[in-house]
CSV table of C-alpha atoms and ligand atoms in Angstrom, one decimal:
chain,number,residue,atom,x,y,z
P,1,MET,CA,-4.9,-11.0,6.0
P,2,SER,CA,-3.7,-14.2,7.7
P,3,ALA,CA,-6.7,-16.3,6.7
P,4,GLN,CA,-5.6,-15.7,3.0
P,5,TYR,CA,-4.1,-19.2,3.0
P,6,ASP,CA,-7.5,-20.7,3.4
P,7,GLU,CA,-8.3,-19.4,0.0
P,8,ILE,CA,-4.9,-20.2,-1.5
P,9,GLY,CA,-5.4,-23.9,-0.5
P,10,GLU,CA,-3.8,-26.5,-2.7
P,11,LYS,CA,-2.3,-23.9,-5.1
P,12,VAL,CA,0.8,-24.3,-2.8
P,13,ALA,CA,1.2,-28.0,-3.9
P,14,ASP,CA,4.2,-27.3,-6.2
P,15,TRP,CA,5.7,-24.2,-4.6
P,16,ASP,CA,8.7,-26.2,-3.3
P,17,VAL,CA,10.0,-26.6,-6.8
P,18,LEU,CA,10.1,-22.9,-7.6
P,19,PRO,CA,13.9,-22.1,-7.8
P,20,VAL,CA,13.7,-19.6,-5.0
P,21,ARG,CA,11.9,-22.0,-2.7
P,22,SER,CA,14.0,-25.0,-3.6
P,23,GLU,CA,16.6,-26.7,-1.5
P,24,TYR,CA,19.2,-24.8,-3.5
P,25,ILE,CA,18.4,-21.4,-2.0
P,26,GLU,CA,15.8,-21.4,0.7
P,27,GLY,CA,16.3,-24.9,2.2
P,28,HIS,CA,20.1,-24.5,2.0
P,29,SER,CA,20.1,-21.1,3.6
P,30,PHE,CA,17.5,-21.9,6.3
P,31,PHE,CA,19.1,-25.2,7.4
P,32,LYS,CA,22.6,-23.6,7.4
P,33,ALA,CA,21.3,-21.0,9.8
P,34,LEU,CA,19.5,-23.7,11.9
P,35,GLY,CA,22.3,-26.3,12.2
P,36,SER,CA,21.6,-29.9,13.3
P,37,VAL,CA,18.2,-30.8,14.8
P,38,ALA,CA,19.1,-34.4,15.4
P,39,GLU,CA,17.5,-35.6,18.7
P,40,ARG,CA,16.1,-32.0,19.3
P,41,THR,CA,12.5,-31.0,19.9
P,42,VAL,CA,11.3,-28.5,17.3
P,43,LEU,CA,8.2,-26.3,17.1
P,44,ASP,CA,7.6,-25.1,13.5
P,45,LEU,CA,5.4,-22.0,13.3
P,46,ALA,CA,3.5,-20.9,10.2
P,47,CYS,CA,4.1,-24.5,9.1
P,48,GLY,CA,1.7,-24.2,6.2
P,49,ASP,CA,1.2,-27.7,4.6
P,50,GLY,CA,4.1,-29.0,6.7
P,51,LEU,CA,6.8,-28.8,4.0
P,52,TYR,CA,9.5,-27.9,6.5
P,53,THR,CA,8.0,-29.7,9.5
P,54,ARG,CA,8.4,-33.0,7.6
P,55,GLN,CA,12.0,-32.1,6.7
P,56,LEU,CA,12.8,-31.2,10.3
P,57,LYS,CA,11.5,-34.7,11.3
P,58,ALA,CA,13.4,-36.3,8.5
P,59,ARG,CA,16.6,-34.6,9.7
P,60,GLY,CA,16.2,-36.4,13.1
P,61,ALA,CA,14.1,-34.1,15.3
P,62,ARG,CA,12.9,-36.2,18.3
P,63,ARG,CA,9.6,-34.2,18.4
P,64,ALA,CA,8.2,-32.0,15.7
P,65,VAL,CA,5.0,-29.9,16.2
P,66,GLY,CA,3.6,-27.6,13.5
P,67,VAL,CA,1.3,-24.6,14.0
P,68,ASP,CA,-0.5,-22.5,11.4
P,69,ILE,CA,-3.4,-20.0,11.5
P,70,SER,CA,-5.0,-21.5,8.4
P,71,GLU,CA,-7.3,-24.4,8.9
P,72,GLU,CA,-7.0,-25.3,5.3
P,73,MET,CA,-3.2,-25.5,5.5
P,74,ILE,CA,-3.4,-27.7,8.6
P,75,ARG,CA,-6.0,-29.9,6.9
P,76,VAL,CA,-3.5,-30.6,4.1
P,77,ALA,CA,-0.6,-31.1,6.5
P,78,ARG,CA,-2.7,-33.6,8.6
P,79,ARG,CA,-3.7,-35.4,5.4
P,80,GLN,CA,0.0,-35.9,4.6
P,81,GLU,CA,0.6,-37.1,8.1
P,82,ALA,CA,-2.3,-39.6,7.8
P,83,GLN,CA,-1.0,-40.9,4.4
P,84,HIS,CA,2.7,-41.1,5.5
P,85,PRO,CA,2.8,-41.0,9.3
P,86,VAL,CA,6.1,-39.7,10.7
P,87,GLY,CA,4.8,-38.6,14.1
P,88,ILE,CA,4.2,-34.9,13.6
P,89,GLU,CA,1.3,-33.2,15.5
P,90,TYR,CA,-0.4,-30.1,14.0
P,91,HIS,CA,-2.4,-27.3,15.6
P,92,VAL,CA,-4.4,-24.4,14.2
P,93,SER,CA,-3.6,-21.0,15.9
P,94,ASP,CA,-2.5,-17.5,15.4
P,95,VAL,CA,1.1,-17.6,16.8
P,96,ALA,CA,0.1,-14.4,18.7
P,97,ASP,CA,-2.6,-16.3,20.6
P,98,LEU,CA,-0.8,-19.6,20.9
P,99,ALA,CA,-1.8,-21.7,23.9
P,100,PRO,CA,1.2,-23.4,25.7
P,101,LEU,CA,2.4,-26.6,23.9
P,102,GLY,CA,5.4,-27.2,26.1
P,103,THR,CA,9.0,-26.0,25.7
P,104,PHE,CA,11.3,-26.9,22.8
P,105,ASP,CA,15.0,-26.8,22.0
P,106,VAL,CA,14.3,-24.9,18.8
P,107,VAL,CA,11.5,-22.9,17.3
P,108,THR,CA,11.4,-22.3,13.5
P,109,ALA,CA,9.2,-20.1,11.3
P,110,ILE,CA,9.7,-20.0,7.6
P,111,TYR,CA,7.7,-16.9,6.6
P,112,LEU,CA,5.8,-15.7,9.7
P,113,LEU,CA,6.8,-12.4,11.1
P,114,HIS,CA,6.0,-10.2,8.0
P,115,TYR,CA,2.3,-11.4,8.4
P,116,ALA,CA,2.2,-9.4,11.7
P,117,HIS,CA,-0.4,-6.6,11.1
P,118,SER,CA,1.0,-4.3,13.7
P,119,PRO,CA,4.2,-4.0,15.9
P,120,GLU,CA,2.0,-5.1,18.9
P,121,HIS,CA,0.9,-8.2,17.0
P,122,MET,CA,4.5,-9.0,16.2
P,123,LEU,CA,5.5,-8.6,19.8
P,124,ARG,CA,2.8,-11.0,20.9
P,125,MET,CA,4.1,-13.5,18.4
P,126,CYS,CA,7.7,-13.0,19.7
P,127,ARG,CA,6.6,-13.4,23.3
P,128,ASN,CA,4.9,-16.7,22.5
P,129,ILE,CA,7.9,-17.9,20.6
P,130,HIS,CA,10.2,-17.0,23.5
P,131,ALA,CA,7.8,-18.8,26.0
P,132,HIS,CA,8.0,-22.0,23.9
P,133,LEU,CA,11.8,-22.2,24.0
P,134,LYS,CA,13.9,-23.9,26.7
P,135,PRO,CA,16.5,-21.6,28.3
P,136,GLY,CA,19.4,-21.5,25.8
P,137,GLY,CA,17.2,-22.5,22.9
P,138,SER,CA,17.1,-20.8,19.5
P,139,PHE,CA,14.5,-19.2,17.2
P,140,VAL,CA,15.5,-19.5,13.6
P,141,THR,CA,13.3,-17.8,11.0
P,142,TYR,CA,13.3,-17.0,7.3
P,143,SER,CA,11.4,-13.9,6.4
P,144,PHE,CA,10.8,-11.1,3.9
P,145,ASN,CA,14.0,-9.1,3.4
P,146,PRO,CA,13.6,-5.6,4.9
P,147,GLU,CA,16.3,-4.4,2.5
P,148,PHE,CA,14.6,-5.7,-0.7
P,149,SER,CA,15.1,-2.9,-3.2
P,150,ALA,CA,12.7,-1.7,-6.0
P,151,LYS,CA,15.9,-0.7,-7.8
P,152,GLY,CA,17.4,-4.2,-7.6
P,153,PRO,CA,16.7,-7.1,-9.9
P,154,ASN,CA,13.2,-8.7,-9.4
P,155,SER,CA,13.1,-11.5,-11.9
P,156,THR,CA,10.2,-13.8,-12.5
P,157,ARG,CA,12.6,-16.7,-13.4
P,158,TYR,CA,13.1,-17.4,-9.7
P,159,GLY,CA,9.4,-18.2,-9.2
P,160,ILE,CA,8.4,-15.1,-7.2
P,161,THR,CA,7.8,-11.5,-8.2
P,162,MET,CA,7.3,-8.6,-5.9
P,163,LEU,CA,4.4,-6.5,-7.3
P,164,ASP,CA,4.5,-2.7,-7.5
P,165,PHE,CA,7.2,-2.6,-4.9
P,166,PRO,CA,7.6,0.9,-3.6
P,167,GLY,CA,10.8,2.9,-3.7
P,168,SER,CA,10.8,3.5,0.1
P,169,PRO,CA,8.2,1.2,1.8
P,170,ARG,CA,6.6,2.6,4.9
P,171,GLU,CA,6.3,0.7,8.2
P,172,GLY,CA,3.3,-1.5,8.0
P,173,GLN,CA,2.7,-0.9,4.3
P,174,MET,CA,0.9,-3.7,2.6
P,175,LEU,CA,3.0,-5.5,0.0
P,176,SER,CA,2.1,-8.2,-2.5
P,177,ALA,CA,4.1,-10.9,-4.3
P,178,GLU,CA,3.1,-13.3,-7.0
P,179,LEU,CA,4.1,-16.9,-6.8
P,180,HIS,CA,4.5,-18.6,-10.2
P,181,THR,CA,3.2,-22.0,-9.3
P,182,LYS,CA,1.2,-24.1,-11.8
P,183,THR,CA,-1.8,-22.2,-10.6
P,184,PRO,CA,-0.2,-18.8,-9.8
P,185,PHE,CA,-1.4,-16.9,-6.7
P,186,THR,CA,-0.7,-13.6,-4.9
P,187,ILE,CA,0.2,-13.2,-1.3
P,188,HIS,CA,-0.2,-10.0,0.8
P,189,PHE,CA,1.9,-9.1,3.8
P,190,SER,CA,3.3,-6.1,5.7
P,191,TYR,CA,6.5,-4.2,5.4
P,192,TRP,CA,8.5,-4.0,8.6
P,193,SER,CA,12.0,-2.6,8.9
P,194,ARG,CA,14.9,-4.5,10.5
P,195,ALA,CA,14.5,-2.2,13.5
P,196,THR,CA,10.9,-3.2,14.1
P,197,TYR,CA,11.7,-6.9,14.0
P,198,GLU,CA,14.7,-6.4,16.3
P,199,GLN,CA,12.7,-4.3,18.7
P,200,ALA,CA,9.9,-7.0,19.0
P,201,LEU,CA,12.4,-9.8,19.4
P,202,ARG,CA,14.5,-8.0,22.0
P,203,ASP,CA,11.4,-6.8,23.9
P,204,ALA,CA,10.3,-10.5,24.0
P,205,GLY,CA,13.7,-11.4,25.6
P,206,PHE,CA,15.9,-12.6,22.7
P,207,HIS,CA,19.5,-11.6,22.4
P,208,THR,CA,22.2,-12.0,19.8
P,209,LEU,CA,20.2,-11.5,16.6
P,210,THR,CA,22.1,-12.7,13.5
P,211,TRP,CA,20.8,-11.8,10.0
P,212,MET,CA,22.0,-14.0,7.2
P,213,ARG,CA,21.6,-13.4,3.5
P,214,PRO,CA,20.6,-16.5,1.4
P,215,GLU,CA,23.3,-18.4,-0.4
P,216,CYS,CA,23.1,-20.9,-3.2
P,217,SER,CA,24.2,-24.5,-2.5
P,218,PRO,CA,26.9,-26.1,-4.7
P,219,GLU,CA,24.2,-28.3,-6.1
P,220,GLY,CA,22.2,-25.3,-7.2
P,221,ILE,CA,25.2,-23.8,-8.9
P,222,ALA,CA,25.9,-27.1,-10.6
P,223,ARG,CA,22.3,-27.4,-11.8
P,224,TYR,CA,21.7,-23.8,-13.1
P,225,GLY,CA,25.1,-22.1,-13.2
P,226,ARG,CA,26.3,-19.2,-11.0
P,227,GLU,CA,25.1,-16.6,-13.4
P,228,PHE,CA,21.5,-17.7,-13.2
P,229,TRP,CA,21.4,-17.0,-9.4
P,230,GLN,CA,23.3,-13.7,-9.3
P,231,ASP,CA,20.3,-11.3,-9.8
P,232,TYR,CA,18.5,-13.1,-7.0
P,233,LEU,CA,21.4,-13.1,-4.6
P,234,ASP,CA,22.0,-9.4,-5.3
P,235,ASN,CA,18.4,-8.6,-4.2
P,236,PRO,CA,16.9,-11.6,-2.3
P,237,HIS,CA,13.2,-11.4,-1.3
P,238,ALA,CA,13.9,-13.2,2.0
P,239,VAL,CA,16.7,-13.5,4.6
P,240,ALA,CA,17.4,-15.8,7.5
P,241,LEU,CA,17.5,-14.6,11.1
P,242,ARG,CA,18.7,-16.5,14.1
P,243,CYS,CA,17.9,-15.4,17.7
P,244,GLU,CA,19.1,-16.8,21.0
P,245,ARG,CA,17.0,-17.0,24.1
C,1,SAM,C1,4.4,-18.5,2.9
C,1,SAM,S1,3.5,-19.6,3.9
C,1,SAM,C2,4.8,-20.6,4.6
C,1,SAM,C3,4.5,-22.0,5.0
C,1,SAM,C4,5.6,-22.9,5.3
C,1,SAM,N1,6.4,-22.4,6.5
C,1,SAM,C5,6.5,-23.1,4.2
C,1,SAM,O1,7.6,-22.5,4.1
C,1,SAM,O2,6.2,-23.9,3.2
C,1,SAM,C6,3.1,-18.7,5.3
C,1,SAM,C7,2.2,-19.4,6.3
C,1,SAM,O3,2.0,-18.5,7.5
C,1,SAM,C8,0.8,-18.7,8.0
C,1,SAM,N2,0.5,-17.6,8.9
C,1,SAM,C9,0.3,-16.3,8.6
C,1,SAM,N3,0.1,-15.6,9.7
C,1,SAM,C10,0.1,-16.4,10.8
C,1,SAM,C11,0.0,-16.3,12.2
C,1,SAM,N4,-0.3,-15.1,12.7
C,1,SAM,N5,0.1,-17.4,13.0
C,1,SAM,C12,0.3,-18.6,12.4
C,1,SAM,N6,0.4,-18.8,11.1
C,1,SAM,C13,0.4,-17.7,10.3
C,1,SAM,C14,-0.1,-18.8,6.8
C,1,SAM,O4,-1.4,-19.4,7.0
C,1,SAM,C15,0.8,-19.6,5.8
C,1,SAM,O5,0.5,-21.0,5.9
């Protein structure tokens, strides 16, 4: 399931302009949950083509390291780094099997934990995340919303559509979503409840887990109007989660 991004390849090139992935919702909500990274060291897991890793560096991170399971995604990220060097290093690995890369002030992961194929796989990811944090460090992630509802709005105008979403998803059930990029593609991942995420994170040693629903930035409201976003904000596909070590 995780190597699916090797096939998706450069179809992700324009996914950052989808309304839901834009700075108005995802970027705004994620960076609000994260806080300042100025002069901090940051490990960005499931970094993909480095979209957020570069933003973390641009926001003043002293050291930024990206990790992704997909060789293709890391190839694209490294190509960007070669063309516009900002000092990011990238590694290919499943987070569950991550070799030690040092310890960091902050670990981030935008869309990682719902790719766990079992609770045991998720626990191994969470243990490695914990092991890469300095004492007192934070893990901030943005992930599929366990409370997404088949009954709620699921509008294509935001750039992502959940496909055949079940009324009551089972633990570990395979879910699919279509991304409406210029060359649309479908991603597959697993459904896990809040309790499953929290169990893995607590078993790995995290405390004070804070879930945060996405919000729209004032710029996003100015650009599209409040009404445009309401359906998405009533049933967001993803949520932020902050965990303290
Ligand atoms: C939706 S993309 C997000 C990429 C990037 N964080 C962003 O927001 O643009 C999810 C990424 O997770 C990676 N991934 C999935 N399972 C993984 C795992 N077990 N370890 C590391 N990366 C993984 C995929 O290869 C893919 O690049």
